[in-house]
PDB file of C-alpha atoms in Angstrom:
ATOM      1  CA  UNK A   1      28.071 -21.984 -12.210  1.00  0.00           C
ATOM      2  CA  UNK A   2      27.882 -23.514  -9.187  1.00  0.00           C
ATOM      3  CA  UNK A   3      24.721 -25.160  -8.116  1.00  0.00           C
ATOM      4  CA  UNK A   4      22.884 -25.693  -5.007  1.00  0.00           C
ATOM      5  CA  UNK A   5      19.915 -27.848  -4.866  1.00  0.00           C
ATOM      6  CA  UNK A   6      16.908 -28.224  -2.142  1.00  0.00           C
ATOM      7  CA  UNK A   7      14.638 -31.093  -1.628  1.00  0.00           C
ATOM      8  CA  UNK A   8      11.735 -31.203  -1.593  1.00  0.00           C
ATOM      9  CA  UNK A   9      10.685 -28.047  -3.704  1.00  0.00           C
ATOM     10  CA  UNK A  10       7.241 -28.147  -2.183  1.00  0.00           C
ATOM     11  CA  UNK A  11       5.788 -30.016   0.701  1.00  0.00           C
ATOM     12  CA  UNK A  12       2.313 -30.049   2.417  1.00  0.00           C
ATOM     13  CA  UNK A  13       1.910 -31.593   5.803  1.00  0.00           C
ATOM     14  CA  UNK A  14      -0.459 -31.847   8.589  1.00  0.00           C
ATOM     15  CA  UNK A  15       0.017 -29.805  11.691  1.00  0.00           C
ATOM     16  CA  UNK A  16       1.959 -31.485  14.106  1.00  0.00           C
ATOM     17  CA  UNK A  17       4.366 -33.601  12.109  1.00  0.00           C
ATOM     18  CA  UNK A  18       8.008 -33.052  11.163  1.00  0.00           C
ATOM     19  CA  UNK A  19       9.408 -32.137   7.722  1.00  0.00           C
ATOM     20  CA  UNK A  20      12.941 -32.293   6.782  1.00  0.00           C
ATOM     21  CA  UNK A  21      14.425 -30.155   4.006  1.00  0.00           C
ATOM     22  CA  UNK A  22      17.620 -31.037   2.309  1.00  0.00           C
ATOM     23  CA  UNK A  23      20.176 -28.386   1.066  1.00  0.00           C
ATOM     24  CA  UNK A  24      23.142 -29.939  -1.156  1.00  0.00           C
ATOM     25  CA  UNK A  25      26.039 -28.243  -3.115  1.00  0.00           C
ATOM     26  CA  UNK A  26      26.421 -30.209  -6.133  1.00  0.00           C
ATOM     27  CA  UNK A  27      29.802 -29.318  -7.404  1.00  0.00           C
ATOM     28  CA  UNK A  28      31.800 -27.567  -4.555  1.00  0.00           C
ATOM     29  CA  UNK A  29      32.379 -28.246  -0.895  1.00  0.00           C
ATOM     30  CA  UNK A  30      30.370 -25.692   1.338  1.00  0.00           C
ATOM     31  CA  UNK A  31      32.293 -24.765   4.401  1.00  0.00           C
ATOM     32  CA  UNK A  32      29.240 -22.938   5.693  1.00  0.00           C
ATOM     33  CA  UNK A  33      25.555 -23.197   4.712  1.00  0.00           C
ATOM     34  CA  UNK A  34      22.668 -20.652   5.728  1.00  0.00           C
ATOM     35  CA  UNK A  35      19.168 -21.177   6.345  1.00  0.00           C
ATOM     36  CA  UNK A  36      16.638 -18.399   5.516  1.00  0.00           C
ATOM     37  CA  UNK A  37      12.955 -17.940   5.632  1.00  0.00           C
ATOM     38  CA  UNK A  38      10.978 -15.757   3.537  1.00  0.00           C
ATOM     39  CA  UNK A  39       7.243 -14.789   4.003  1.00  0.00           C
ATOM     40  CA  UNK A  40       4.988 -13.790   1.054  1.00  0.00           C
ATOM     41  CA  UNK A  41       6.339 -10.634  -0.662  1.00  0.00           C
ATOM     42  CA  UNK A  42       8.877 -10.116   2.059  1.00  0.00           C
ATOM     43  CA  UNK A  43      12.762 -10.123   2.175  1.00  0.00           C
ATOM     44  CA  UNK A  44      14.791 -13.081   3.351  1.00  0.00           C
ATOM     45  CA  UNK A  45      15.469 -13.580   7.113  1.00  0.00           C
ATOM     46  CA  UNK A  46      18.550 -15.434   8.228  1.00  0.00           C
ATOM     47  CA  UNK A  47      17.605 -18.137  10.505  1.00  0.00           C
ATOM     48  CA  UNK A  48      20.721 -19.879  11.245  1.00  0.00           C
ATOM     49  CA  UNK A  49      24.298 -20.465  10.160  1.00  0.00           C
ATOM     50  CA  UNK A  50      25.615 -24.023   9.641  1.00  0.00           C
ATOM     51  CA  UNK A  51      29.179 -25.255   9.801  1.00  0.00           C
ATOM     52  CA  UNK A  52      30.143 -28.631   8.940  1.00  0.00           C
ATOM     53  CA  UNK A  53      30.612 -30.931  11.826  1.00  0.00           C
ATOM     54  CA  UNK A  54      29.604 -28.298  14.442  1.00  0.00           C
ATOM     55  CA  UNK A  55      26.507 -26.960  16.047  1.00  0.00           C
ATOM     56  CA  UNK A  56      24.486 -24.538  14.048  1.00  0.00           C
ATOM     57  CA  UNK A  57      24.452 -20.714  15.378  1.00  0.00           C
ATOM     58  CA  UNK A  58      20.974 -19.520  15.422  1.00  0.00           C
ATOM     59  CA  UNK A  59      19.627 -16.034  15.098  1.00  0.00           C
ATOM     60  CA  UNK A  60      17.818 -14.075  17.696  1.00  0.00           C
ATOM     61  CA  UNK A  61      14.300 -15.331  17.937  1.00  0.00           C
ATOM     62  CA  UNK A  62      14.600 -18.512  16.074  1.00  0.00           C
ATOM     63  CA  UNK A  63      13.855 -21.650  18.135  1.00  0.00           C
ATOM     64  CA  UNK A  64      16.705 -24.191  17.844  1.00  0.00           C
ATOM     65  CA  UNK A  65      14.542 -26.993  19.149  1.00  0.00           C
ATOM     66  CA  UNK A  66      11.939 -26.087  16.642  1.00  0.00           C
ATOM     67  CA  UNK A  67      14.260 -25.846  13.558  1.00  0.00           C
ATOM     68  CA  UNK A  68      16.966 -28.541  13.775  1.00  0.00           C
ATOM     69  CA  UNK A  69      19.771 -28.183  11.688  1.00  0.00           C
ATOM     70  CA  UNK A  70      22.360 -30.831  10.722  1.00  0.00           C
ATOM     71  CA  UNK A  71      25.433 -30.288   8.606  1.00  0.00           C
ATOM     72  CA  UNK A  72      26.726 -33.747   8.409  1.00  0.00           C
ATOM     73  CA  UNK A  73      29.015 -33.298   5.409  1.00  0.00           C
ATOM     74  CA  UNK A  74      30.601 -30.478   3.188  1.00  0.00           C
ATOM     75  CA  UNK A  75      27.855 -30.902   0.773  1.00  0.00           C
ATOM     76  CA  UNK A  76      24.694 -31.485   2.785  1.00  0.00           C
ATOM     77  CA  UNK A  77      22.841 -29.569   5.220  1.00  0.00           C
ATOM     78  CA  UNK A  78      19.291 -30.429   6.602  1.00  0.00           C
ATOM     79  CA  UNK A  79      16.685 -28.499   8.396  1.00  0.00           C
ATOM     80  CA  UNK A  80      14.109 -30.188  10.193  1.00  0.00           C
ATOM     81  CA  UNK A  81      10.837 -28.229  11.172  1.00  0.00           C
ATOM     82  CA  UNK A  82       9.409 -30.098  14.257  1.00  0.00           C
ATOM     83  CA  UNK A  83       5.889 -30.462  15.259  1.00  0.00           C
ATOM     84  CA  UNK A  84       5.121 -28.134  12.299  1.00  0.00           C
ATOM     85  CA  UNK A  85       2.165 -25.595  12.572  1.00  0.00           C
ATOM     86  CA  UNK A  86       0.447 -23.559  10.144  1.00  0.00           C
ATOM     87  CA  UNK A  87       2.415 -20.315  11.319  1.00  0.00           C
ATOM     88  CA  UNK A  88       5.601 -22.336   9.948  1.00  0.00           C
ATOM     89  CA  UNK A  89       4.209 -22.262   6.471  1.00  0.00           C
ATOM     90  CA  UNK A  90       6.759 -20.078   4.494  1.00  0.00           C
ATOM     91  CA  UNK A  91       9.479 -20.450   1.855  1.00  0.00           C
ATOM     92  CA  UNK A  92      12.581 -21.925   3.147  1.00  0.00           C
ATOM     93  CA  UNK A  93      15.946 -21.012   1.308  1.00  0.00           C
ATOM     94  CA  UNK A  94      19.365 -22.312   1.792  1.00  0.00           C
ATOM     95  CA  UNK A  95      22.573 -20.818   0.716  1.00  0.00           C
ATOM     96  CA  UNK A  96      26.038 -22.405   0.458  1.00  0.00           C
ATOM     97  CA  UNK A  97      29.373 -20.818   0.746  1.00  0.00           C
ATOM     98  CA  UNK A  98      32.441 -22.427  -0.548  1.00  0.00           C
ATOM     99  CA  UNK A  99      35.253 -22.018  -3.031  1.00  0.00           C
ATOM    100  CA  UNK A 100      34.319 -22.539  -6.643  1.00  0.00           C
ATOM    101  CA  UNK A 101      36.713 -23.264  -9.429  1.00  0.00           C
ATOM    102  CA  UNK A 102      40.441 -23.880  -9.273  1.00  0.00           C
ATOM    103  CA  UNK A 103      43.619 -21.670  -9.321  1.00  0.00           C
ATOM    104  CA  UNK A 104      43.500 -17.903  -9.896  1.00  0.00           C
ATOM    105  CA  UNK A 105      39.935 -18.060 -11.351  1.00  0.00           C
ATOM    106  CA  UNK A 106      38.433 -19.562  -8.196  1.00  0.00           C
ATOM    107  CA  UNK A 107      35.902 -17.583  -6.162  1.00  0.00           C
ATOM    108  CA  UNK A 108      34.577 -17.569  -2.594  1.00  0.00           C
ATOM    109  CA  UNK A 109      31.163 -16.764  -2.397  1.00  0.00           C
ATOM    110  CA  UNK A 110      27.652 -18.007  -1.542  1.00  0.00           C
ATOM    111  CA  UNK A 111      25.152 -19.649  -3.758  1.00  0.00           C
ATOM    112  CA  UNK A 112      21.436 -20.069  -3.147  1.00  0.00           C
ATOM    113  CA  UNK A 113      19.187 -23.059  -3.574  1.00  0.00           C
ATOM    114  CA  UNK A 114      15.764 -22.699  -5.284  1.00  0.00           C
ATOM    115  CA  UNK A 115      13.910 -22.968  -2.163  1.00  0.00           C
ATOM    116  CA  UNK A 116      11.283 -25.235  -0.424  1.00  0.00           C
ATOM    117  CA  UNK A 117       7.648 -24.101   0.022  1.00  0.00           C
ATOM    118  CA  UNK A 118       6.195 -25.474   3.255  1.00  0.00           C
ATOM    119  CA  UNK A 119       2.461 -25.447   3.743  1.00  0.00           C
ATOM    120  CA  UNK A 120       1.323 -26.778   7.047  1.00  0.00           C
ATOM    121  CA  UNK A 121      -2.541 -27.458   7.190  1.00  0.00           C
TER     122      UNK A 121
ATOM    123  CA  UNK B   1      20.277  -5.243  15.057  1.00  0.00           C
ATOM    124  CA  UNK B   2      21.514  -4.266  11.316  1.00  0.00           C
ATOM    125  CA  UNK B   3      19.040  -3.047   9.004  1.00  0.00           C
ATOM    126  CA  UNK B   4      19.394  -2.499   5.194  1.00  0.00           C
ATOM    127  CA  UNK B   5      16.687  -0.181   4.003  1.00  0.00           C
ATOM    128  CA  UNK B   6      15.997  -0.417   0.384  1.00  0.00           C
ATOM    129  CA  UNK B   7      13.827   2.399  -1.597  1.00  0.00           C
ATOM    130  CA  UNK B   8      11.461   2.405  -3.219  1.00  0.00           C
ATOM    131  CA  UNK B   9       9.533  -0.558  -1.902  1.00  0.00           C
ATOM    132  CA  UNK B  10       7.701  -0.995  -5.247  1.00  0.00           C
ATOM    133  CA  UNK B  11       8.285   0.566  -8.724  1.00  0.00           C
ATOM    134  CA  UNK B  12       6.228   0.031 -11.766  1.00  0.00           C
ATOM    135  CA  UNK B  13       7.655   1.657 -14.770  1.00  0.00           C
ATOM    136  CA  UNK B  14       7.368   1.550 -18.656  1.00  0.00           C
ATOM    137  CA  UNK B  15       9.775  -0.402 -20.793  1.00  0.00           C
ATOM    138  CA  UNK B  16      12.581   1.943 -21.674  1.00  0.00           C
ATOM    139  CA  UNK B  17      12.674   4.038 -18.617  1.00  0.00           C
ATOM    140  CA  UNK B  18      15.448   4.406 -16.392  1.00  0.00           C
ATOM    141  CA  UNK B  19      15.354   3.670 -12.481  1.00  0.00           C
ATOM    142  CA  UNK B  20      17.603   3.640  -9.453  1.00  0.00           C
ATOM    143  CA  UNK B  21      17.180   1.407  -6.361  1.00  0.00           C
ATOM    144  CA  UNK B  22      18.766   2.462  -3.224  1.00  0.00           C
ATOM    145  CA  UNK B  23      19.916   0.277  -0.303  1.00  0.00           C
ATOM    146  CA  UNK B  24      21.002   2.038   2.818  1.00  0.00           C
ATOM    147  CA  UNK B  25      22.271   1.334   6.312  1.00  0.00           C
ATOM    148  CA  UNK B  26      24.014   2.769   9.233  1.00  0.00           C
ATOM    149  CA  UNK B  27      26.315  -0.025   9.514  1.00  0.00           C
ATOM    150  CA  UNK B  28      29.624  -0.580   7.644  1.00  0.00           C
ATOM    151  CA  UNK B  29      29.769  -3.687   5.468  1.00  0.00           C
ATOM    152  CA  UNK B  30      32.800  -5.803   4.354  1.00  0.00           C
ATOM    153  CA  UNK B  31      30.908  -6.462   1.105  1.00  0.00           C
ATOM    154  CA  UNK B  32      27.674  -5.978  -0.470  1.00  0.00           C
ATOM    155  CA  UNK B  33      25.594  -8.285  -2.938  1.00  0.00           C
ATOM    156  CA  UNK B  34      22.701  -7.436  -5.194  1.00  0.00           C
ATOM    157  CA  UNK B  35      20.122 -10.254  -6.103  1.00  0.00           C
ATOM    158  CA  UNK B  36      16.987 -10.754  -8.186  1.00  0.00           C
ATOM    159  CA  UNK B  37      14.369 -13.017  -7.366  1.00  0.00           C
ATOM    160  CA  UNK B  38      11.621 -14.415  -9.261  1.00  0.00           C
ATOM    161  CA  UNK B  39       8.426 -15.653  -7.525  1.00  0.00           C
ATOM    162  CA  UNK B  40       8.825 -19.183  -6.183  1.00  0.00           C
ATOM    163  CA  UNK B  41      12.734 -19.278  -6.686  1.00  0.00           C
ATOM    164  CA  UNK B  42      15.806 -18.599  -4.855  1.00  0.00           C
ATOM    165  CA  UNK B  43      17.765 -15.387  -5.408  1.00  0.00           C
ATOM    166  CA  UNK B  44      20.175 -14.929  -8.224  1.00  0.00           C
ATOM    167  CA  UNK B  45      23.390 -13.133  -7.298  1.00  0.00           C
ATOM    168  CA  UNK B  46      23.897 -10.285  -9.622  1.00  0.00           C
ATOM    169  CA  UNK B  47      27.077  -8.518  -8.258  1.00  0.00           C
ATOM    170  CA  UNK B  48      29.465  -8.277  -5.365  1.00  0.00           C
ATOM    171  CA  UNK B  49      31.014  -5.102  -4.586  1.00  0.00           C
ATOM    172  CA  UNK B  50      33.693  -4.794  -1.814  1.00  0.00           C
ATOM    173  CA  UNK B  51      35.489  -1.713  -2.120  1.00  0.00           C
ATOM    174  CA  UNK B  52      34.225   1.641  -0.968  1.00  0.00           C
ATOM    175  CA  UNK B  53      33.293   3.744  -4.062  1.00  0.00           C
ATOM    176  CA  UNK B  54      33.455   0.657  -6.456  1.00  0.00           C
ATOM    177  CA  UNK B  55      31.255   0.845  -9.512  1.00  0.00           C
ATOM    178  CA  UNK B  56      30.359  -2.499 -11.417  1.00  0.00           C
ATOM    179  CA  UNK B  57      28.422  -2.680 -14.532  1.00  0.00           C
ATOM    180  CA  UNK B  58      26.493  -5.763 -15.807  1.00  0.00           C
ATOM    181  CA  UNK B  59      25.197  -4.939 -19.308  1.00  0.00           C
ATOM    182  CA  UNK B  60      22.428  -2.312 -18.461  1.00  0.00           C
ATOM    183  CA  UNK B  61      22.790  -2.509 -14.614  1.00  0.00           C
ATOM    184  CA  UNK B  62      25.218  -0.336 -12.858  1.00  0.00           C
ATOM    185  CA  UNK B  63      26.045  -1.004  -9.246  1.00  0.00           C
ATOM    186  CA  UNK B  64      27.840   1.352  -6.951  1.00  0.00           C
ATOM    187  CA  UNK B  65      29.128   0.906  -3.249  1.00  0.00           C
ATOM    188  CA  UNK B  66      29.128   3.880  -1.122  1.00  0.00           C
ATOM    189  CA  UNK B  67      32.456   5.390  -0.277  1.00  0.00           C
ATOM    190  CA  UNK B  68      31.850   4.567   3.357  1.00  0.00           C
ATOM    191  CA  UNK B  69      30.660   0.994   2.560  1.00  0.00           C
ATOM    192  CA  UNK B  70      27.266   1.932   4.201  1.00  0.00           C
ATOM    193  CA  UNK B  71      25.111   2.016   1.040  1.00  0.00           C
ATOM    194  CA  UNK B  72      24.532   1.099  -2.454  1.00  0.00           C
ATOM    195  CA  UNK B  73      22.489   1.938  -5.462  1.00  0.00           C
ATOM    196  CA  UNK B  74      21.401  -0.263  -8.551  1.00  0.00           C
ATOM    197  CA  UNK B  75      20.604   1.677 -11.759  1.00  0.00           C
ATOM    198  CA  UNK B  76      18.831   0.102 -14.761  1.00  0.00           C
ATOM    199  CA  UNK B  77      19.103   1.589 -17.995  1.00  0.00           C
ATOM    200  CA  UNK B  78      16.263   1.089 -20.546  1.00  0.00           C
ATOM    201  CA  UNK B  79      14.533  -1.152 -18.423  1.00  0.00           C
ATOM    202  CA  UNK B  80      12.761  -4.190 -20.120  1.00  0.00           C
ATOM    203  CA  UNK B  81       9.995  -6.490 -19.035  1.00  0.00           C
ATOM    204  CA  UNK B  82      12.609  -9.156 -18.271  1.00  0.00           C
ATOM    205  CA  UNK B  83      13.774  -7.062 -15.669  1.00  0.00           C
ATOM    206  CA  UNK B  84      10.766  -7.516 -13.467  1.00  0.00           C
ATOM    207  CA  UNK B  85      11.180  -9.057 -10.092  1.00  0.00           C
ATOM    208  CA  UNK B  86      12.496  -8.669  -6.579  1.00  0.00           C
ATOM    209  CA  UNK B  87      15.621  -6.954  -6.151  1.00  0.00           C
ATOM    210  CA  UNK B  88      17.539  -7.462  -2.767  1.00  0.00           C
ATOM    211  CA  UNK B  89      20.741  -6.051  -1.440  1.00  0.00           C
ATOM    212  CA  UNK B  90      22.490  -8.203   1.030  1.00  0.00           C
ATOM    213  CA  UNK B  91      25.310  -6.824   3.291  1.00  0.00           C
ATOM    214  CA  UNK B  92      28.117  -9.030   4.989  1.00  0.00           C
ATOM    215  CA  UNK B  93      29.351  -8.039   8.385  1.00  0.00           C
ATOM    216  CA  UNK B  94      33.090  -8.149   8.405  1.00  0.00           C
ATOM    217  CA  UNK B  95      34.449 -11.583   9.535  1.00  0.00           C
ATOM    218  CA  UNK B  96      31.129 -13.313   9.989  1.00  0.00           C
ATOM    219  CA  UNK B  97      30.444 -14.543   6.401  1.00  0.00           C
ATOM    220  CA  UNK B  98      26.663 -13.941   7.158  1.00  0.00           C
ATOM    221  CA  UNK B  99      24.626 -11.903   4.723  1.00  0.00           C
ATOM    222  CA  UNK B 100      21.976  -9.483   6.022  1.00  0.00           C
ATOM    223  CA  UNK B 101      19.199  -8.884   3.416  1.00  0.00           C
ATOM    224  CA  UNK B 102      17.255  -5.619   2.452  1.00  0.00           C
ATOM    225  CA  UNK B 103      13.719  -4.967   2.721  1.00  0.00           C
ATOM    226  CA  UNK B 104      13.511  -5.414  -0.897  1.00  0.00           C
ATOM    227  CA  UNK B 105      12.277  -3.558  -4.049  1.00  0.00           C
ATOM    228  CA  UNK B 106       9.489  -4.894  -6.301  1.00  0.00           C
ATOM    229  CA  UNK B 107      10.153  -3.913  -9.962  1.00  0.00           C
ATOM    230  CA  UNK B 108       7.578  -4.221 -12.530  1.00  0.00           C
ATOM    231  CA  UNK B 109       8.382  -3.262 -16.138  1.00  0.00           C
ATOM    232  CA  UNK B 110       5.433  -2.667 -18.345  1.00  0.00           C
ATOM    233  CA  UNK B 111       5.677  -3.490 -22.082  1.00  0.00           C
TER     234      UNK B 111
END
């Protein structure tokens, strides 16, 4: 099946620093990538939609200057948490949407990455 | 704001029991997905339903999409400890390719 990777899987940083999280689609081209945030024991909250070569679309209440998203290629999107603070500590998950496979058996769906645990001290 | 409410929020059952998880909304979705998530991992897709009234089966799991495409259910037959996890439904708004996630149902199956 299709694979989406995230790097790093875990990161601990000091308050005030910036952290970059990468999301890669490994065996398909992702026309759209999505970034989610998940608090402990809670569901996923969509933060932004990222299309290759264009500006990300942020959900209401998400600060675009705080969470910088870059989608430079069809296989890579990055989320940078700028000037991180303890309240930014969370589980960040990306998903990539694209066509996997070829011909009649191809499917258009989204696949999730394994997530990145960010802890800001 | 679209909301997807799942019920129950928590469920603890004995191995071998049956259970149903519900996903309800006042909004219409072009498709709906069900995921299972293990702690510290990303969600894993179980099924996608796109047609109102559609029923899909995945081994002991049966998924149904409501006729009006506003709600869905997940039924597990003879639950096993390996079914333990967080179950999430996610609805796609027509034409947006965005999925809005439900509130989640945390299932624990005891051996």
